[in-house]
XYZ file of C-alpha atoms in Angstrom:
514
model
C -28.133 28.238 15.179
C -26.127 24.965 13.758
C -25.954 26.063 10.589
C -23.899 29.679 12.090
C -21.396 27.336 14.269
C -20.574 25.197 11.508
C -19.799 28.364 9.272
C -17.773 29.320 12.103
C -16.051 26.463 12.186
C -15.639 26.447 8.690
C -13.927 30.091 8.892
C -11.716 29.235 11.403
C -10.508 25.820 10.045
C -9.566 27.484 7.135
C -6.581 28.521 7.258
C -5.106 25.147 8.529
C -7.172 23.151 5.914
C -5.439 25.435 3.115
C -1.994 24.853 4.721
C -2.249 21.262 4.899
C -3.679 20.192 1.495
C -0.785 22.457 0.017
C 1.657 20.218 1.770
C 0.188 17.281 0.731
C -0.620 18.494 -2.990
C 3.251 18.672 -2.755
C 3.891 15.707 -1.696
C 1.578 14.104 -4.503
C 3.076 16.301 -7.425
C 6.532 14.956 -6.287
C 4.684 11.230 -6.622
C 3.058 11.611 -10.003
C 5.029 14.002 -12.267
C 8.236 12.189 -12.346
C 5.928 8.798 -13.903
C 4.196 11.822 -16.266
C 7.542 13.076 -17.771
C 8.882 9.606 -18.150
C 5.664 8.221 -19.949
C 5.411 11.525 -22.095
C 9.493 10.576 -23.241
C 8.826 6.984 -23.593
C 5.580 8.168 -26.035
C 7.514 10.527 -28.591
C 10.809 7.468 -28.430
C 10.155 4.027 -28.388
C 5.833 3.558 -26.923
C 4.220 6.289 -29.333
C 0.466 6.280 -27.770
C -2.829 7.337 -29.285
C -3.561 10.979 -28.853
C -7.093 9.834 -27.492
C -4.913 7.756 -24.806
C -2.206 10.689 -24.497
C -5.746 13.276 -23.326
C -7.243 10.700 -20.926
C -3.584 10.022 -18.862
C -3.207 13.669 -18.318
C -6.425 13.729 -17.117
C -6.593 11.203 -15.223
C -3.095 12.464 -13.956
C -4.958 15.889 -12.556
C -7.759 14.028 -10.871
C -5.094 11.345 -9.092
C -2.933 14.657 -8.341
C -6.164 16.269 -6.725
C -7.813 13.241 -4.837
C -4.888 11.704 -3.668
C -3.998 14.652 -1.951
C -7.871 15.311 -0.669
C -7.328 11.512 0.406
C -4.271 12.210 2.169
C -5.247 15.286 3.879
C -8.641 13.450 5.136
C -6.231 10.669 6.458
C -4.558 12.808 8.690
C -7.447 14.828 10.382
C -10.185 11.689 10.142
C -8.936 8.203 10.149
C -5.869 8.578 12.411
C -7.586 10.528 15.065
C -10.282 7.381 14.982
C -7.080 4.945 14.974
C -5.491 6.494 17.934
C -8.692 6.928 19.742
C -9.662 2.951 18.921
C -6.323 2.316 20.086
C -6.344 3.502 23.316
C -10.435 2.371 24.138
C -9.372 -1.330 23.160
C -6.027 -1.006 25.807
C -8.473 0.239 28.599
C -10.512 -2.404 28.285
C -7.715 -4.994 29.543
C -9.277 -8.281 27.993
C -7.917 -10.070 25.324
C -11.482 -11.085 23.651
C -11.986 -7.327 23.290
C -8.311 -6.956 21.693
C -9.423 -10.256 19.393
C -12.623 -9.058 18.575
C -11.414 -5.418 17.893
C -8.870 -6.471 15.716
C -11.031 -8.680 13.220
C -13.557 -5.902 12.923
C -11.244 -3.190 12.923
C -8.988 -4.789 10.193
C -12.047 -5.979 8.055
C -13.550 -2.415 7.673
C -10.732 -0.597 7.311
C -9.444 -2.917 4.428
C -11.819 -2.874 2.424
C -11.709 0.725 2.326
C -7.906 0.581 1.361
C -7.766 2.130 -2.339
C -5.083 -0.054 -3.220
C -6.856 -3.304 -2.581
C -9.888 -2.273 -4.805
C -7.308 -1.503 -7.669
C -5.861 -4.626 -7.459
C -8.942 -6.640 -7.195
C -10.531 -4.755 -9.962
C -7.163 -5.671 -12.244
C -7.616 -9.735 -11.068
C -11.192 -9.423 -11.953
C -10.499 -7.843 -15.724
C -7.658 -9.952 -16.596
C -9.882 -13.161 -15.634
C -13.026 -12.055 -17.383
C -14.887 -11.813 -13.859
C -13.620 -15.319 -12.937
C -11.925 -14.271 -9.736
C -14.662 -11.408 -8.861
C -13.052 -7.886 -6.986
C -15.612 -8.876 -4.306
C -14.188 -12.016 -3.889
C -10.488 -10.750 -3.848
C -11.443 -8.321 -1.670
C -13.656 -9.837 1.117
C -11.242 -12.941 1.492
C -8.041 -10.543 1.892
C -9.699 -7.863 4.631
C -10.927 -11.263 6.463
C -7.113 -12.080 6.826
C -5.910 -8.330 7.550
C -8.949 -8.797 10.445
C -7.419 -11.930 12.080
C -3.389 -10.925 11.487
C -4.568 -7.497 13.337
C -5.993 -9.300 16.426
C -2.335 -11.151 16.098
C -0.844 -8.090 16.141
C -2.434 -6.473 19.158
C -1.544 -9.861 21.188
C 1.855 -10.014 19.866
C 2.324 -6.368 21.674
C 0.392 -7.258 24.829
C 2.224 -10.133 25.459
C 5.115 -8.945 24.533
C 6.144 -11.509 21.820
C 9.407 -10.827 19.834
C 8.594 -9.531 16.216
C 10.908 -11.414 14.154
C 9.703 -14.668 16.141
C 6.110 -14.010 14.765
C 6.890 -13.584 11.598
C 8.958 -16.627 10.972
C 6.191 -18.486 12.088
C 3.757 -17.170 9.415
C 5.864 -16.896 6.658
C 7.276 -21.240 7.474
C 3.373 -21.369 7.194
C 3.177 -19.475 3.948
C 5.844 -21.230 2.469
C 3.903 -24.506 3.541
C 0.691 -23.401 1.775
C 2.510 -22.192 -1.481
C 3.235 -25.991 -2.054
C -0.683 -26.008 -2.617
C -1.534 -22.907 -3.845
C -1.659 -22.720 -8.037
C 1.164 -20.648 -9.627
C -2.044 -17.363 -10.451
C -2.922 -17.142 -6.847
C 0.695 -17.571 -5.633
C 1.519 -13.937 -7.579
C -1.799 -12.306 -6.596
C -1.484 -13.619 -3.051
C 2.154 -11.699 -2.470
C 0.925 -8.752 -4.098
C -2.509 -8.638 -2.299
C 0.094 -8.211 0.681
C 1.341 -5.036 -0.710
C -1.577 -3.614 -2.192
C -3.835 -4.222 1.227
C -0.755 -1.935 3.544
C -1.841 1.288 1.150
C -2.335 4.685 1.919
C -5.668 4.113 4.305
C -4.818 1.054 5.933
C -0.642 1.821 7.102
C -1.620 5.485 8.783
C -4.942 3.620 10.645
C -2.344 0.603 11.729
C 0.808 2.639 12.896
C -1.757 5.040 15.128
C -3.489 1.564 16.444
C 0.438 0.597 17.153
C 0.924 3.799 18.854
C -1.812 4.153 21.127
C -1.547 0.677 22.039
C 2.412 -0.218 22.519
C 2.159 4.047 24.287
C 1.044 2.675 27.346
C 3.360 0.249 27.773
C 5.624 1.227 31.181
C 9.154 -0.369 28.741
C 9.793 2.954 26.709
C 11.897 1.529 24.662
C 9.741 -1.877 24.050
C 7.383 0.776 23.580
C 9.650 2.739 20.858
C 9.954 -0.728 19.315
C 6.285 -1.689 19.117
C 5.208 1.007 17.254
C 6.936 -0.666 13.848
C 5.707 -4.410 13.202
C 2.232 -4.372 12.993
C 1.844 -3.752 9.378
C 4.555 -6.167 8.659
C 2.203 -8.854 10.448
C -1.335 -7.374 8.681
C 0.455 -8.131 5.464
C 1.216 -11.827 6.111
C -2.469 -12.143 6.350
C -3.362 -11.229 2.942
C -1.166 -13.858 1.582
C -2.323 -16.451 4.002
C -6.132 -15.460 3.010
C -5.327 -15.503 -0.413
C -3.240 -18.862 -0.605
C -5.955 -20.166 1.675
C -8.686 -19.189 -0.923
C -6.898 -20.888 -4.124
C -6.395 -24.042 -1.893
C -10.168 -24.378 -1.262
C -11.368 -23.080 -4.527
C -8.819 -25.310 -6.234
C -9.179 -23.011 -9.486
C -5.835 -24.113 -11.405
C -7.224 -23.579 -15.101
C -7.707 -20.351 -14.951
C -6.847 -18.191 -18.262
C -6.445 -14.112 -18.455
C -5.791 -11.769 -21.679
C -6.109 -8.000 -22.043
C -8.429 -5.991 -24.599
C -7.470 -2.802 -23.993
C -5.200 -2.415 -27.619
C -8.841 -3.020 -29.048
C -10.973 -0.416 -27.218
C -11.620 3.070 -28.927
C -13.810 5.380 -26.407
C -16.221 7.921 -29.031
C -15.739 10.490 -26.002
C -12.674 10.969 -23.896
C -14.567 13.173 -20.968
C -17.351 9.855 -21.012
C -14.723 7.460 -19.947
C -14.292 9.326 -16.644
C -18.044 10.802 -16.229
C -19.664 7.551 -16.824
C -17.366 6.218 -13.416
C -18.268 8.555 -11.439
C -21.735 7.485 -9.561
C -20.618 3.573 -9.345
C -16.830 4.382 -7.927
C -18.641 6.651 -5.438
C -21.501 4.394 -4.345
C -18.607 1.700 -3.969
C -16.392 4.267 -1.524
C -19.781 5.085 0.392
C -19.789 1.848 1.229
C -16.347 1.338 2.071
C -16.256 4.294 4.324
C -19.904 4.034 5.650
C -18.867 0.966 8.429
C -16.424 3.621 9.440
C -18.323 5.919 9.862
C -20.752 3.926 12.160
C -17.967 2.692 14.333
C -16.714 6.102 15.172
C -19.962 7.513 15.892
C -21.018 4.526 18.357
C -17.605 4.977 20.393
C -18.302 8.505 20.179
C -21.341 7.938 22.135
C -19.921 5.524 24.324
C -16.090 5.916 24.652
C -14.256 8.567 22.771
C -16.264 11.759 24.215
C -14.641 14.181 21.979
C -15.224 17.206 22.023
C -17.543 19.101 19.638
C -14.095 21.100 17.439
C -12.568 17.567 17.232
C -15.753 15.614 16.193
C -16.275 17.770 13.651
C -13.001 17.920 12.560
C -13.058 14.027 12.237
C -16.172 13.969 10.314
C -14.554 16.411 8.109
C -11.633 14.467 7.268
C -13.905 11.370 6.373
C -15.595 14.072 3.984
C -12.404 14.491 2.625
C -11.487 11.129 2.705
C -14.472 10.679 0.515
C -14.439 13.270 -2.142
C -9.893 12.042 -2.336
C -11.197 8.518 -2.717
C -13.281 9.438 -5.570
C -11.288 11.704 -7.330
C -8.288 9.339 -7.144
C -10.308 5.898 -8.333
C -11.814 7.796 -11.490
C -8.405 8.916 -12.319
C -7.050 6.075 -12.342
C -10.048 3.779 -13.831
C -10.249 6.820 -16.363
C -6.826 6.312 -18.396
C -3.953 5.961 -16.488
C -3.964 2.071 -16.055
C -4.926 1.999 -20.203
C -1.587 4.232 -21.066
C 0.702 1.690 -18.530
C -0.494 -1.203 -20.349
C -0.428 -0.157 -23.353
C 3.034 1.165 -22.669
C 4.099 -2.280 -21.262
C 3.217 -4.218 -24.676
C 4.672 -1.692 -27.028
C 8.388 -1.916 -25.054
C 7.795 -5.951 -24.930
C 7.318 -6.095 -28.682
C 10.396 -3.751 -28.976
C 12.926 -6.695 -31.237
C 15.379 -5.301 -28.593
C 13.877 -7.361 -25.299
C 16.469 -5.924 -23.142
C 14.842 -2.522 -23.240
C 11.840 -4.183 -21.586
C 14.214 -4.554 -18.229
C 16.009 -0.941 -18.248
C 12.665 0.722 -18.771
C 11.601 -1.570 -16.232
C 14.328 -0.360 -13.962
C 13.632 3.271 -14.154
C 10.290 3.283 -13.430
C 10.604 0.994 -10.706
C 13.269 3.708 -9.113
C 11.183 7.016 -9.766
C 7.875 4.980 -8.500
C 9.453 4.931 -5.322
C 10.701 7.934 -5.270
C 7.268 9.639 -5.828
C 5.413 6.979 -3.003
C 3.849 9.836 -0.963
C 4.580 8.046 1.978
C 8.253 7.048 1.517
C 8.968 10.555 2.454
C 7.163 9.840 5.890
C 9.141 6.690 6.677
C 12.335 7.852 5.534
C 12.218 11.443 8.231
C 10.827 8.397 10.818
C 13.948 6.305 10.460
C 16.089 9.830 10.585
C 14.417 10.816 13.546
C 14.691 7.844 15.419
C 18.512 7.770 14.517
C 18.848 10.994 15.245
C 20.034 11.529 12.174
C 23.110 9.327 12.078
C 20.879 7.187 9.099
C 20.029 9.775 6.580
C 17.323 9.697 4.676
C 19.135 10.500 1.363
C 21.148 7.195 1.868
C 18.049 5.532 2.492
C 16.105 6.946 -0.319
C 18.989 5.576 -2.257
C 19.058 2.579 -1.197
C 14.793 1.796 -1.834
C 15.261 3.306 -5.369
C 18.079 0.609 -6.426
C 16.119 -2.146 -4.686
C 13.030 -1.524 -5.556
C 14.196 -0.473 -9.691
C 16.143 -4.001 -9.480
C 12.767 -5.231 -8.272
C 10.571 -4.274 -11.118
C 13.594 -5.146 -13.697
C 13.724 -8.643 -12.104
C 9.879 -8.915 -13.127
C 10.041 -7.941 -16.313
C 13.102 -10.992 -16.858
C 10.282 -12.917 -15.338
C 7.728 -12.100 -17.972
C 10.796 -12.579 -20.813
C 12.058 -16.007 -19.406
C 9.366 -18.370 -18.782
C 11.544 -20.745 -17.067
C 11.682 -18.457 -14.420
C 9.099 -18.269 -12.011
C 7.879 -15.987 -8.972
C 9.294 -18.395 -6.112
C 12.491 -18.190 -7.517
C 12.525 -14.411 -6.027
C 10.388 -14.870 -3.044
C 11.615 -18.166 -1.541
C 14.909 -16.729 -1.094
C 14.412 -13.122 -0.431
C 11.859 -14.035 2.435
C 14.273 -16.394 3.677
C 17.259 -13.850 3.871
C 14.893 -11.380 4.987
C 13.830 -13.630 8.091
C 17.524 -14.496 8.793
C 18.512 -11.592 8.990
C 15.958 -10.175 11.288
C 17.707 -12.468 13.798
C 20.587 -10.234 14.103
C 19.587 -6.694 13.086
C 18.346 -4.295 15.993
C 14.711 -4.910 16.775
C 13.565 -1.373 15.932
C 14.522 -2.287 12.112
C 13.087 -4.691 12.201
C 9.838 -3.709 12.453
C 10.888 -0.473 10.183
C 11.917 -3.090 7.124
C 8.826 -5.180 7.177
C 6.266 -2.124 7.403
C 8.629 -0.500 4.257
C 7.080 -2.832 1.941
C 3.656 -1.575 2.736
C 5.463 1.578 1.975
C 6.900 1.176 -1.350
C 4.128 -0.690 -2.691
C 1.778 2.422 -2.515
C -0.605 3.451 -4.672
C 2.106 4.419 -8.212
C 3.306 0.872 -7.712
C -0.706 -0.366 -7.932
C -2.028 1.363 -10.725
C 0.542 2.415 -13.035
C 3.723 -0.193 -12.464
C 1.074 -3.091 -11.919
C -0.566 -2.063 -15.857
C 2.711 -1.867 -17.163
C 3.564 -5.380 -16.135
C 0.203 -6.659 -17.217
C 0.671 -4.888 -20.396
C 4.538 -6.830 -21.508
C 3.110 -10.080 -20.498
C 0.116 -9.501 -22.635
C 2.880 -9.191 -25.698
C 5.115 -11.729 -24.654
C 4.183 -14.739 -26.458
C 5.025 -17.245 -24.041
C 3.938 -15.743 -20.972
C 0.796 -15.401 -18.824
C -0.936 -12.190 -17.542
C -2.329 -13.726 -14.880
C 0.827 -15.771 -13.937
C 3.286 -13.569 -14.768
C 1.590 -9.915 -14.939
C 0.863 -10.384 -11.645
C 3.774 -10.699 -8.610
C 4.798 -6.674 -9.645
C 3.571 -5.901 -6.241
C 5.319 -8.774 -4.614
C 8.353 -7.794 -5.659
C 7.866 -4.208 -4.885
C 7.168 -4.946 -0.955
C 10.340 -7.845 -0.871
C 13.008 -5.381 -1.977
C 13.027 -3.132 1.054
C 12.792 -6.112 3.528
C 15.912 -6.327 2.904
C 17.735 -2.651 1.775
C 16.568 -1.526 5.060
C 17.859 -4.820 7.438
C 21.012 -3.647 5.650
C 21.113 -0.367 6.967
C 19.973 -1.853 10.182
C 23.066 -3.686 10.058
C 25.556 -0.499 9.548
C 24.025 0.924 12.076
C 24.868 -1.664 14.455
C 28.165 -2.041 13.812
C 28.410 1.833 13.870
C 26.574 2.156 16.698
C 29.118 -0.388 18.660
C 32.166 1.745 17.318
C 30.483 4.949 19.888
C 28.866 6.243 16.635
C 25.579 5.882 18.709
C 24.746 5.761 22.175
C 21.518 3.917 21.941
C 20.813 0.120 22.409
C 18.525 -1.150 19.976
C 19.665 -4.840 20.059
């Protein structure tokens, strides 16, 4: 009889699962075909690749198109349904060692099953010959995402101002930088970016909603559902920073080998990934998986169409997850890199920055999820901010962003803190005077722009100049893309924060968001 009602389910889910992964495989093709025209230009002008290399990106293109849209699609009907559910079961409880305690394991798990993470760990782990493991990277960072969530949940409980928070983490950051060695001080910023990826935002904004939801203030309410991200990714850095403190590894050295590899088979490269990457997301997913089905039992009560629904989205999630890593293990890092050191040995340096530029502008464009926040900030304007202008305004910051990186890598003299010290410190002024709700909307944007493009193919491409760059340093100054990535918005967006303030005071308006 089981077997029947799950067919039936099957036949009448259909329909809607069709719809939806249509919409996201959208979505996706928007985020990976502008990078595919642009490499396939840069490859018959001034980066001519191998043809061997040319096969295994547009490969590895199909299966990131496919799984990230499985992944996506999974996100939606899976792990925010278990979000909002968690969120609301660790509200009724009414203690704060339940919120504490729900927020370390909550955070842990659901980290280290951000894709984002692993490809960034797995990129610290190559460029240092294994000398700063993934493992490593990755346990110490979802311990810190675990402890800034608890933060989080208190900070909306207790009804402690946003901007407040955050100045007191980031004086605390800026503290520990003093200590931490110029490689973890870049892997530490972009661990924050990397960590707020496509599982771990949509899991965090439906905790923020099901918690701040019940609050009787609507419009503290309206203002607590932005924020918590913004605090999760001060944690990574902290965890990070905290990590190269007590380790006290300052000698560490990094170089790339991919110019030298020559794969006999193309299809091996990707087949041969297959059973490890999915053992590794198994996992990742499986803790999960056992947290949803005990609060099933003992809190959530859902009802049999909506369990099964769930446990089909973390199916999807799965078979996404999968997809996605092999595609981008398979090639599509290799052709970034190598890209990267053919511009850098270009006699003309200065092509290094405008090719830097562009891709840093149509990365953002494609993030899958920059479309969600920008209809968000829309919506909650009622369309007085429109999304073009804000769409605009990520693509110049965040292009000036990766440009910035690549002077980096040219200019040894200058140095990561040179952009952070004084963007984070005009980012936190200014969230002293811009309307809370933007707040909150700027600080969760990095997460946002530093999605999964900005990980695998903008991250190579930086690894791959510094690599051909005499005098710089992968590890130094390949790393500290991702950084940059999540600053730029911080500020775009407190910007538009600002216009519509003064806009709003002119009767533009009528809505009090100061």
């Amino acid at each position: 009889m089981k077997p029947k009602g799950f067919c039936r389910f099957i036949t009448i889910e259909r329909n809607e699962i069709y719809l939806n992964v249509l919409l996201k495989l959208k979505e996706v093709l928007y985020s990976v075909l502008p990078i595919t025209v642009i490499v396939m230009i840069l490859n018959f002008t001034v980066a001519p690749l191998d043809i061997s290399l040319i096969v295994k990106f547009l490969i590895g293109t199909v299966l990131i198109i496919i799984g990230l849209s499985t992944f996506l699609f999974g996100i939606d009907i899976g792990i925010i349904p278990i979000g909002n559910a968690m969120g609301l079961t660790i509200v009724k409880a009414n203690k704060l060692w339940v919120v504490v305690i729900a927020g370390l394991i909550l955070g842990f798990f659901i980290s280290i099953a951000e894709p984002d993470l692993y490809i960034l760990a797995s990129q610290v782990d190559f460029v240092t010959s294994g000398l700063i493991s993934r493992e490593s990277i990755v346990a110490v960072v979802s311990v810190g995402i675990g402890a800034m969530l608890s933060l989080g949940f208190i900070r909306i409980v207790h009804n402690i101002s946003l901007h407040k928070v955050l100045t007191v983490l980031y004086a605390i950051i800026f503290i520990l930088a003093l200590f931490t060695s110029r490689e973890f001080l870049a892997i530490s910023f972009d661990a924050s970016g990397a960590t707020t990826g496509a599982m771990t935002v949509p899991f965090i904004l439906a905790l923020a909603t099901s918690v701040s939801a019940l609050k009787k203030d609507s419009k503290a309410s309206e203002e607590d559902n932005f924020g918590l991200v913004a605090i999760v990714s001060a944690g990574a850095i902290l965890a990070v920073m905290i990590m190269s403190v007590i380790s006290k590894t300052d000698t560490i050295t990094a170089s790339l080998e991919y110019n030298k590899a020559t794969s006999t088979s193309i299809i091996s490269s990707f087949v041969q990934k297959i059973a490890t990457i999915a053992l590794e997301v198994i996992l990742a997913l499986l803790p999960i998986l056992i947290i949803f089905l005990l609060f099933q039992k003992i809190s959530f009560k859902l009802s049999r169409k909506a369990f099964k629904k769930v446990l089909f989205g973390l199916l999807f999630t799965f078979i996404g997850f999968v997809l996605f890593l092999v595609g981008v293990n398979g090639g599509f890092m290799d052709v970034g890199a190598v890209i990267g050191y053919s511009v850098a040995s270009l006699e003309n340096k200065f092509y290094l920055v405008i090719v830097g530029f562009i891709l840093g502008s149509v990365t953002v464009l494609a993030e899958p999820a920059v479309y969600v926040l920008t209809h968000q900030i829309e919506d909650v304007t009622s369309g007085y901010v429109k999304r073009k202008i804000v769409i605009i305004s990520l693509a110049i910051g965040v292009g000036i962003a990766v440009a910035l990186s690549m002077i980096r890598i040219l200019v040894p003299e200058v140095q990561l803190w040179h952009y952070l010290l004084p963007g984070y410190l005009i980012s936190l002024a200014m969230s002293y005077f811009v309307p809370k709700l933007f707040v909150g909307i700027a600080f969760d944007s990095g997460g946002v722009a530093s999605g999964p493009m900005t990980a695998t193919f903008i991250l190579a491409f930086a690894h791959g100049a510094a690599d051909a760059v005499e005098e710089a340093n992968v590890l130094i100054d390949g790393f500290g893309m991702i950084a940059m990535v999540a600053l730029t918005p911080l500020i775009a967006l407190q910007i538009l924060g600002f216009i519509f303030k003064v806009k709003s005071k002119k009767g533009g308006i009528k809505k009090s968001d100061d």
